[in-house]
Tab-separated table of C-alpha atoms in Angstrom:
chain	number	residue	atom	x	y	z
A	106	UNK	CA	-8.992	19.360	-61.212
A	107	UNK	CA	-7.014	19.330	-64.175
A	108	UNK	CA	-6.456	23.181	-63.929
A	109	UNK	CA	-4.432	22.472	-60.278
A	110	UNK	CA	-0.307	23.068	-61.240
A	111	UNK	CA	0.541	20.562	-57.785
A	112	UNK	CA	-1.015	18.612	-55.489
A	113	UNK	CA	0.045	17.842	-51.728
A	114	UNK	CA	-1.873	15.328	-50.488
A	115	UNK	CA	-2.110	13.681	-46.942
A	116	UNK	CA	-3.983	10.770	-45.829
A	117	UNK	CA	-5.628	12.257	-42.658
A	118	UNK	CA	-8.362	11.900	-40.419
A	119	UNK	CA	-10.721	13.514	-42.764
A	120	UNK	CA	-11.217	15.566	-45.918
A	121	UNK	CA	-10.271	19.216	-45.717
A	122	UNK	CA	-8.966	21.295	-48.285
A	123	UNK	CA	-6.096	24.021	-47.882
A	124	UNK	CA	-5.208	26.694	-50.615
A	125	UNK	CA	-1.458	27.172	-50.338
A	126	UNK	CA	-1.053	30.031	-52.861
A	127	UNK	CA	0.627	29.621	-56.009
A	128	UNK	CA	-2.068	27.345	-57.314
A	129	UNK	CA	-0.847	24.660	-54.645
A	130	UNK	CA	-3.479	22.927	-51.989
A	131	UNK	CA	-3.576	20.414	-49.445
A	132	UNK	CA	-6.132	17.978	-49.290
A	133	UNK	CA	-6.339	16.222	-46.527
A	134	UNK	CA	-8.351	12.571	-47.225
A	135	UNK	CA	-9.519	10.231	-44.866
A	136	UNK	CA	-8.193	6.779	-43.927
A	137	UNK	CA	-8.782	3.764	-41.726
A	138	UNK	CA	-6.156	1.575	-42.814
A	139	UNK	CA	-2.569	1.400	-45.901
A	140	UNK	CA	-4.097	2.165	-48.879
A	141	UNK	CA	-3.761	0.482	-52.357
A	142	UNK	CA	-0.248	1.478	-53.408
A	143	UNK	CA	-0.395	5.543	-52.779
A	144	UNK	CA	3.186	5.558	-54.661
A	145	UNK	CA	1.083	4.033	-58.062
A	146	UNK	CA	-1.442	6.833	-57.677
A	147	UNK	CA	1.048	9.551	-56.996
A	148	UNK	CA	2.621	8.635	-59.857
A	149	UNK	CA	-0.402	8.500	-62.099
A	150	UNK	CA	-1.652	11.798	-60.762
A	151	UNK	CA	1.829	13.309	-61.643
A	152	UNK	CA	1.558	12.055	-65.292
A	153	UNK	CA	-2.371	13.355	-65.466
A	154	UNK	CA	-0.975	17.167	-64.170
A	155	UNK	CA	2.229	17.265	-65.938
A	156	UNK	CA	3.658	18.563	-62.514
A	157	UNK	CA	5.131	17.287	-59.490
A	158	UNK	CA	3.193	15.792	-56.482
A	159	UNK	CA	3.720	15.160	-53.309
A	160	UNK	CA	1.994	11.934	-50.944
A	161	UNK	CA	1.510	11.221	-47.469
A	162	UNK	CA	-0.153	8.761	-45.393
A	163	UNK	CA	-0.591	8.496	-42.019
A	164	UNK	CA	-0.638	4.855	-40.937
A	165	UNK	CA	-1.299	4.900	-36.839
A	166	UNK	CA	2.658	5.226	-35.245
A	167	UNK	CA	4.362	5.484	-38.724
A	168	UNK	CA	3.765	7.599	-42.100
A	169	UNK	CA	4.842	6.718	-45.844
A	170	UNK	CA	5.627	9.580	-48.241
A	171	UNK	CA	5.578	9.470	-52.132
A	172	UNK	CA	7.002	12.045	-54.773
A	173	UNK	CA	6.775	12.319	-58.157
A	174	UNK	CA	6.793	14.313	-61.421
A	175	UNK	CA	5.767	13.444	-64.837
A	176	UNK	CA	8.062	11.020	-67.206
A	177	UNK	CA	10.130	10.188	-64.082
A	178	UNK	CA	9.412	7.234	-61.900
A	179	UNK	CA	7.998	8.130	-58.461
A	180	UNK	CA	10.094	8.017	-55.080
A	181	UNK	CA	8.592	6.411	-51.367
A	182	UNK	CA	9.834	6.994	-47.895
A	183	UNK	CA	9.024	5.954	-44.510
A	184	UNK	CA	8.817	8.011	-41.077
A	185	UNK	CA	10.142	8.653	-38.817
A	186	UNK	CA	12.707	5.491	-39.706
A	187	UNK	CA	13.867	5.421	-42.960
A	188	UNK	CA	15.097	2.019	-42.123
A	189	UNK	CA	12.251	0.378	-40.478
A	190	UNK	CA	11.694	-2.232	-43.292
A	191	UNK	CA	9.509	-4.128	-39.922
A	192	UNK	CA	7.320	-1.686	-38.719
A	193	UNK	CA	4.284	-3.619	-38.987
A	194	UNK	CA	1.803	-1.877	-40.927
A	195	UNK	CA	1.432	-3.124	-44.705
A	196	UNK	CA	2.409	-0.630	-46.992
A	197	UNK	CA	2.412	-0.502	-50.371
A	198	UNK	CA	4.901	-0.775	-51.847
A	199	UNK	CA	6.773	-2.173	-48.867
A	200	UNK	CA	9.809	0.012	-47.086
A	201	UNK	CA	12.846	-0.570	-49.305
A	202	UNK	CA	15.287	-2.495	-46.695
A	203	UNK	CA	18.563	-0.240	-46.634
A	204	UNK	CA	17.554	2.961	-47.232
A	205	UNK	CA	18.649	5.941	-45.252
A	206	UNK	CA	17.417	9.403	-44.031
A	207	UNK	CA	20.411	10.846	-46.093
A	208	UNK	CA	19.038	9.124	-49.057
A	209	UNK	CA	15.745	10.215	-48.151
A	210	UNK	CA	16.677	13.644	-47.728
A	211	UNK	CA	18.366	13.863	-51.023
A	212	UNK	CA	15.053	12.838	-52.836
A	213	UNK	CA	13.312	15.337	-51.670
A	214	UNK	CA	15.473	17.958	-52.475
A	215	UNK	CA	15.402	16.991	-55.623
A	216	UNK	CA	11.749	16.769	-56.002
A	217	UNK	CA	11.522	19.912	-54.126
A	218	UNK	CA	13.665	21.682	-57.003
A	219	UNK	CA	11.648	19.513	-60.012
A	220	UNK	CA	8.569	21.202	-58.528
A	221	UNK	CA	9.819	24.631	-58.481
A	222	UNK	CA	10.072	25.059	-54.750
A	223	UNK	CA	12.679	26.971	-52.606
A	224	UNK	CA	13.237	24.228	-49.488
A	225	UNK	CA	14.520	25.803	-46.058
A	226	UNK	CA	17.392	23.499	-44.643
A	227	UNK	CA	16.863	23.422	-41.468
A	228	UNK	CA	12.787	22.984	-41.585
A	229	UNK	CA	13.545	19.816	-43.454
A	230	UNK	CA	16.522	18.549	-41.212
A	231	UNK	CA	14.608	19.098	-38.230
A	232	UNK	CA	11.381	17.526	-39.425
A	233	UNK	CA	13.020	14.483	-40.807
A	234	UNK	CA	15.501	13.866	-37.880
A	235	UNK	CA	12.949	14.884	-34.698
A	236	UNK	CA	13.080	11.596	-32.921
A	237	UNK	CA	16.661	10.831	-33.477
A	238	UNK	CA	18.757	14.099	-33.121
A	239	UNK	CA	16.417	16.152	-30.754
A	240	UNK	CA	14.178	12.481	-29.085
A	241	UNK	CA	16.490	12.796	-25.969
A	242	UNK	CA	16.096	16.660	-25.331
A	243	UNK	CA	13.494	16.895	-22.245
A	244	UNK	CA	12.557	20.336	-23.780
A	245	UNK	CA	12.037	19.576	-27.224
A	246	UNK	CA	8.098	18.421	-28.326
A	247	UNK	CA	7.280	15.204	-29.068
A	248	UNK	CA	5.399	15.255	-32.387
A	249	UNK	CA	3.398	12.642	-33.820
A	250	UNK	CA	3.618	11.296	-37.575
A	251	UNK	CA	0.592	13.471	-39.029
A	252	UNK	CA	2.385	16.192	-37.299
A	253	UNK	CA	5.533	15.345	-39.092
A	254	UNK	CA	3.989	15.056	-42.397
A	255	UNK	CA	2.716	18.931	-41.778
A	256	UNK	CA	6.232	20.448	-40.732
A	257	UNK	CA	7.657	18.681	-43.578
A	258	UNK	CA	5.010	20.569	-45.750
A	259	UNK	CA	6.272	24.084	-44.036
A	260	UNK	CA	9.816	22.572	-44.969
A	261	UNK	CA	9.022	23.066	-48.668
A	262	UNK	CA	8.370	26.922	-48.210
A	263	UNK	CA	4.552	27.150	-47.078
A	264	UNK	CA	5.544	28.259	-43.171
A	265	UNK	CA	2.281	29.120	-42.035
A	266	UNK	CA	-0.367	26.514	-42.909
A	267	UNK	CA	-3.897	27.989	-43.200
A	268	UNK	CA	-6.965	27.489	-41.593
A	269	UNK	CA	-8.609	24.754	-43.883
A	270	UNK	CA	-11.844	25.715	-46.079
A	271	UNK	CA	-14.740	25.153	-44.247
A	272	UNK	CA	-17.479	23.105	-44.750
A	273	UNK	CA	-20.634	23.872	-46.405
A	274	UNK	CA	-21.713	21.449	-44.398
A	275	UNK	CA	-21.390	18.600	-41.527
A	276	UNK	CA	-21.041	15.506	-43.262
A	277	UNK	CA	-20.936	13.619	-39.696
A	278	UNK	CA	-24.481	15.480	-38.355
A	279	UNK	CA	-27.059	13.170	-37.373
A	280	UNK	CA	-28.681	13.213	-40.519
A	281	UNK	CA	-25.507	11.361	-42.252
A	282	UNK	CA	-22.998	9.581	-39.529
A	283	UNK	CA	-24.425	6.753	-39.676
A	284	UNK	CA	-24.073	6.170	-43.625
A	285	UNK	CA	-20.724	8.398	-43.784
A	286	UNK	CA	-18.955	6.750	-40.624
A	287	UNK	CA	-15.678	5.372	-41.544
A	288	UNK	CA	-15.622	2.098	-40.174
A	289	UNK	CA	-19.169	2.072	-38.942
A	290	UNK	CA	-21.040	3.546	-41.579
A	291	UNK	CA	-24.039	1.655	-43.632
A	292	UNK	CA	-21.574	2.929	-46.772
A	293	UNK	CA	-18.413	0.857	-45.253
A	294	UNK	CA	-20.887	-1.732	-44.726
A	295	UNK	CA	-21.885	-2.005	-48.325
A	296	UNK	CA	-18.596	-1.862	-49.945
A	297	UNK	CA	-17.526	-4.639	-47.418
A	298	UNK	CA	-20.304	-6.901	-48.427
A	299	UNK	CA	-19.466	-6.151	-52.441
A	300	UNK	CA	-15.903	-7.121	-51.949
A	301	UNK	CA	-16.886	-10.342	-50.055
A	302	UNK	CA	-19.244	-11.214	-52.712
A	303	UNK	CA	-17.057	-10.558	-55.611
A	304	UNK	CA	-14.835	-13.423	-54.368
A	305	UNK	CA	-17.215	-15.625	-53.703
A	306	UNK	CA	-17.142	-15.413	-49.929
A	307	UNK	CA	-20.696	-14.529	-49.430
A	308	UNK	CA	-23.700	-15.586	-51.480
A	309	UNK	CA	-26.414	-13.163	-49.967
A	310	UNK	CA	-28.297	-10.368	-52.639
A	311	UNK	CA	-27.117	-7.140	-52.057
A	312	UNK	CA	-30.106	-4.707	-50.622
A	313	UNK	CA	-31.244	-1.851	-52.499
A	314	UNK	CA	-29.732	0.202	-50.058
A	315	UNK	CA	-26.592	-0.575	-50.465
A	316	UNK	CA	-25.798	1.032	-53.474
A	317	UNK	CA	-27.171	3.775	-53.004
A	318	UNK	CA	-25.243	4.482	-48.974
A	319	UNK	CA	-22.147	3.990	-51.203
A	320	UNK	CA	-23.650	7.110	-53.961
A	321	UNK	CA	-24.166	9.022	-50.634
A	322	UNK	CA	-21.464	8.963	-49.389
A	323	UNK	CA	-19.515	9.925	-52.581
A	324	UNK	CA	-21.969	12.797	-52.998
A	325	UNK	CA	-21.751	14.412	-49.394
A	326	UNK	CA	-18.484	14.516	-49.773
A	327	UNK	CA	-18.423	15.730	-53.113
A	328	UNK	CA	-20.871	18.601	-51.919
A	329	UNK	CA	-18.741	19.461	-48.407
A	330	UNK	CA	-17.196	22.830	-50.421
A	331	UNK	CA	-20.658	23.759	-52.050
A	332	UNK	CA	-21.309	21.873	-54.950
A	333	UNK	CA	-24.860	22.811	-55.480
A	334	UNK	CA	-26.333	20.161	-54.336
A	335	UNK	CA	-28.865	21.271	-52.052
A	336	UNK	CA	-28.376	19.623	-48.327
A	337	UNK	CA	-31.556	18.738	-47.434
A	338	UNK	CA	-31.808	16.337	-50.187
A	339	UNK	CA	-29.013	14.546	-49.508
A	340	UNK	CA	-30.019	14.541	-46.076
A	341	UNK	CA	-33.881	12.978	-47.358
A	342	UNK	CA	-31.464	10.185	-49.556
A	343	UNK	CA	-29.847	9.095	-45.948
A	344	UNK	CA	-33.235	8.662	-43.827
A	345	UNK	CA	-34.218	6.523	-46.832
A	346	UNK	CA	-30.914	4.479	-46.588
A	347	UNK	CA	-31.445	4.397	-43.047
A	348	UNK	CA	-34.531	3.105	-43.186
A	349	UNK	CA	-34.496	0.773	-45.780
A	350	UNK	CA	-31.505	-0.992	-43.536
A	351	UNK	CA	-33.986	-1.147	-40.532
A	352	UNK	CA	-36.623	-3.115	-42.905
A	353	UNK	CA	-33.667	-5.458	-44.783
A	354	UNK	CA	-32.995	-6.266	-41.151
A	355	UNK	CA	-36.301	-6.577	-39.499
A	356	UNK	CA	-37.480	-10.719	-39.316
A	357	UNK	CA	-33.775	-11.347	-40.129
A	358	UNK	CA	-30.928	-12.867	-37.867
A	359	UNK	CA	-27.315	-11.069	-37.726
A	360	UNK	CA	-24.458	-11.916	-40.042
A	361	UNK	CA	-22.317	-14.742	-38.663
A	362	UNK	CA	-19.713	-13.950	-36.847
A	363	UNK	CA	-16.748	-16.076	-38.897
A	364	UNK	CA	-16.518	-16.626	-42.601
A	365	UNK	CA	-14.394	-18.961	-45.041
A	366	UNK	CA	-11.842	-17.304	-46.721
A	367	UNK	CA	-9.693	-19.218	-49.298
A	368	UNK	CA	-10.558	-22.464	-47.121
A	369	UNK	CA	-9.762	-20.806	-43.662
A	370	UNK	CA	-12.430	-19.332	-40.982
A	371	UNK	CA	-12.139	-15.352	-40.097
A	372	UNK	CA	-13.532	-13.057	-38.295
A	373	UNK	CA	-16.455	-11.564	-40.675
A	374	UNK	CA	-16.306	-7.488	-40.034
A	375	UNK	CA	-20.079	-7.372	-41.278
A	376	UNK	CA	-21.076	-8.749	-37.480
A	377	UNK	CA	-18.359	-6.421	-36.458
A	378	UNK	CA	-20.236	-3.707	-37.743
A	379	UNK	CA	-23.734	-4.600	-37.086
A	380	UNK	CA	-22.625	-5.314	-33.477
A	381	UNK	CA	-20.486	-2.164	-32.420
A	382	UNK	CA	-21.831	0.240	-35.281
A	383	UNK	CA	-24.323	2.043	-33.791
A	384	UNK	CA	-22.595	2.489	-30.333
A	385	UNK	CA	-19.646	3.888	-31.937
A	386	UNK	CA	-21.795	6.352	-34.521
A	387	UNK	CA	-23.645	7.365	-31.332
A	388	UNK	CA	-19.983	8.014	-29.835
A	389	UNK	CA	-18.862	10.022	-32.651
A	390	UNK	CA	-21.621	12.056	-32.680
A	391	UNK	CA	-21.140	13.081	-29.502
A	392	UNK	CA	-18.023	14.404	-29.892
A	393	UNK	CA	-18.948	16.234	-32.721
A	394	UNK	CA	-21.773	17.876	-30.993
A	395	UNK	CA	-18.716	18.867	-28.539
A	396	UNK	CA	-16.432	20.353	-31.121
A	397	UNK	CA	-18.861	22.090	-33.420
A	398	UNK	CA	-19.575	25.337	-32.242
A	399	UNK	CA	-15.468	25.956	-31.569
A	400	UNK	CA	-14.413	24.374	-34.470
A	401	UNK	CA	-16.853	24.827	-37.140
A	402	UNK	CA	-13.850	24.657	-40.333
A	403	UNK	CA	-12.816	21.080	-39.400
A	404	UNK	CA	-10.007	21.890	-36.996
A	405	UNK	CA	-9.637	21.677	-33.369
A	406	UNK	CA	-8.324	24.075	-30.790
A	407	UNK	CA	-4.286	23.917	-30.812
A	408	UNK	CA	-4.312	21.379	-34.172
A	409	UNK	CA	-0.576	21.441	-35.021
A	410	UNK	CA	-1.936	20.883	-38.964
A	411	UNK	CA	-2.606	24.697	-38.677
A	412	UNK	CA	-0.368	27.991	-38.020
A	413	UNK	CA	3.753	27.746	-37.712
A	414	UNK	CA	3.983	24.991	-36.617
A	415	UNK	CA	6.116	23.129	-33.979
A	416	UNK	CA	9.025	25.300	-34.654
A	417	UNK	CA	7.818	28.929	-35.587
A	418	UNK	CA	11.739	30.411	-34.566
A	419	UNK	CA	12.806	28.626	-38.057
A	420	UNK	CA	10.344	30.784	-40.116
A	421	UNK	CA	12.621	33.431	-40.541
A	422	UNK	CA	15.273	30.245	-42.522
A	423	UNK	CA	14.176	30.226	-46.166
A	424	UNK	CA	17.943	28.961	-46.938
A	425	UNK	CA	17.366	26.814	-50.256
A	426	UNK	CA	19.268	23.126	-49.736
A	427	UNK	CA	21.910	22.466	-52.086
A	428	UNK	CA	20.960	19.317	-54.145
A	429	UNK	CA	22.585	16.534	-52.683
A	430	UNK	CA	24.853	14.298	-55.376
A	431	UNK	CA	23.990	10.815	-54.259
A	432	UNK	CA	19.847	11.399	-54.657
A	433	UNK	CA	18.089	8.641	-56.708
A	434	UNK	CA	16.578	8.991	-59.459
């Protein structure tokens, strides 16, 4: 990874990879909920490259972006209000109160020239302002965040996003869904129990298969762009997982359904899981068995993540923006 001169990253729906040209690429991670301080890792990952990067994640009706380049402290924003200090979700770090699209606007542009890259003005006016210059035009699309997040990408001069890389494999085939599943999976499972019994919430011994659905996971992925680690193997590693659940679970009676928490009864997500889990793999299966044969690169038909975009008449505006005077540092 260390060879990569940038890195554009957006917290997705799942992990795909796109080669930009130039020796940029888009990868496209997976997330269920605001992660643990993006900004700190964009940072870090700036520092560890000695080039700029670009974050993004996608947090249900709103999106936080990140910027940074090495030796210079990284920048955040929120969409699509710059202002929205209460939008509910918990980012980290939290919205700075105040701050303005103008202000916004201006750090990009200047990250934009740090990292070498010719902006179009009117790409990035357009996909920064959507809901508030163009939200009462009855012709204009309606786009959401993770739709934003991609024009913004076409903004910095890549106007025709390509078809991600596909697959070696289907991490989410029957043989792995139920260990891989986001929220479902026996891998989310495990890493919910370790948390709860590194603070002392529950006392239970953690079953052999536990660790090893969390190594799974980590190594499908890892092999989804041909790794060389042969499929069928890791396919062998999940029935054992699976199976050494079942037996953990056989003669046994479910997790509760609360726990104590720093004094205070909640909801416990490991009866959450065990309750709706396999319904919901079974579910997502499904729709994967739909979508595979059209869609076998990770895309689906009309995804907005791929092509021109929203608003192909501006890919003819490669107009650099003049850096604006009141940017932060």
């Amino acid at each position: 990874m260390t060879s990569l001169p940038h890195l554009a990253s957006i917290g997705f729906q799942h992990r795909r990879l796109r080669e930009l040209g130039d020796g940029w690429q888009i990868l496209e991670t997976a997330g269920v909920d605001d992660p643990p301080n993006m900004e700190a890792a964009v940072g870090a990952a700036a520092e560890w490259w000695k080039a700029p990067v670009f974050g993004a994640y996608v947090a249900d009706g709103c999106a936080q972006i990140h910027g940074a380049v090495a030796n210079v402290a990284p920048w955040s924003g929120h969409l699509p209000d710059a202002t929205d200090v209460d939008c509910g979700m918990l980012h980290r770090p939290r919205v700075s109160a105040g701050d303005t699209l103008e202000g916004l606007e201006a750090r990009i542009v200047n990250w934009g020239a740090a990292a070498g890259l010719t902006l179009s003005a009117a790409r990035l006016r357009r996909a920064l302002r959507y809901r508030h210059a163009w939200q009462d035009d009855g012709d204009g699309p309606y786009i959401f965040q993770f739709e934003q997040i991609f024009e913004l990408v076409r903004a910095f001069g890549f106007p025709v996003l390509p078809t991600p890389r596909p697959y070696a494999f289907d991490p989410d085939d029957e043989h792995f869904a139920e260990v891989t599943s986001g929220l479902w999976g026996l891998a989310a499972q495990a890493r919910s129990a370790a948390r709860y019994r590194a603070q002392g919430v529950q006392s239970d011994v953690a079953g052999d298969w536990e660790a090893e659905a969390i190594a799974l996971e980590l190594d499908v992925y890892a092999a989804l762009y041909g790794d060389g680690r042969p499929v069928a193997e890791l396919a062998a590693r999940a029935e054992w997982i699976k199976s050494a659940y079942r037996a953990a679970r056989e003669g046994t009676p479910p997790p509760p359904r609360e726990l104590i928490v720093r004094g205070m009864p909640v909801t416990n997500p490991q009866r959450i899981m065990y309750d709706l889990g396999p319904s919901m793999v079974a579910d997502q299966l499904a729709f994967a068995r739909e979508q595979r044969d059209a869609t076998p690169n990770g895309s689906y038909p009309g995804d907005p993540a791929n092509g021109p975009g929203i608003w192909p008449a501006a890919l003819s505006d490669i107009s650099p923006v003049i850096k604006a005077t009141n940017a932060e540092d």
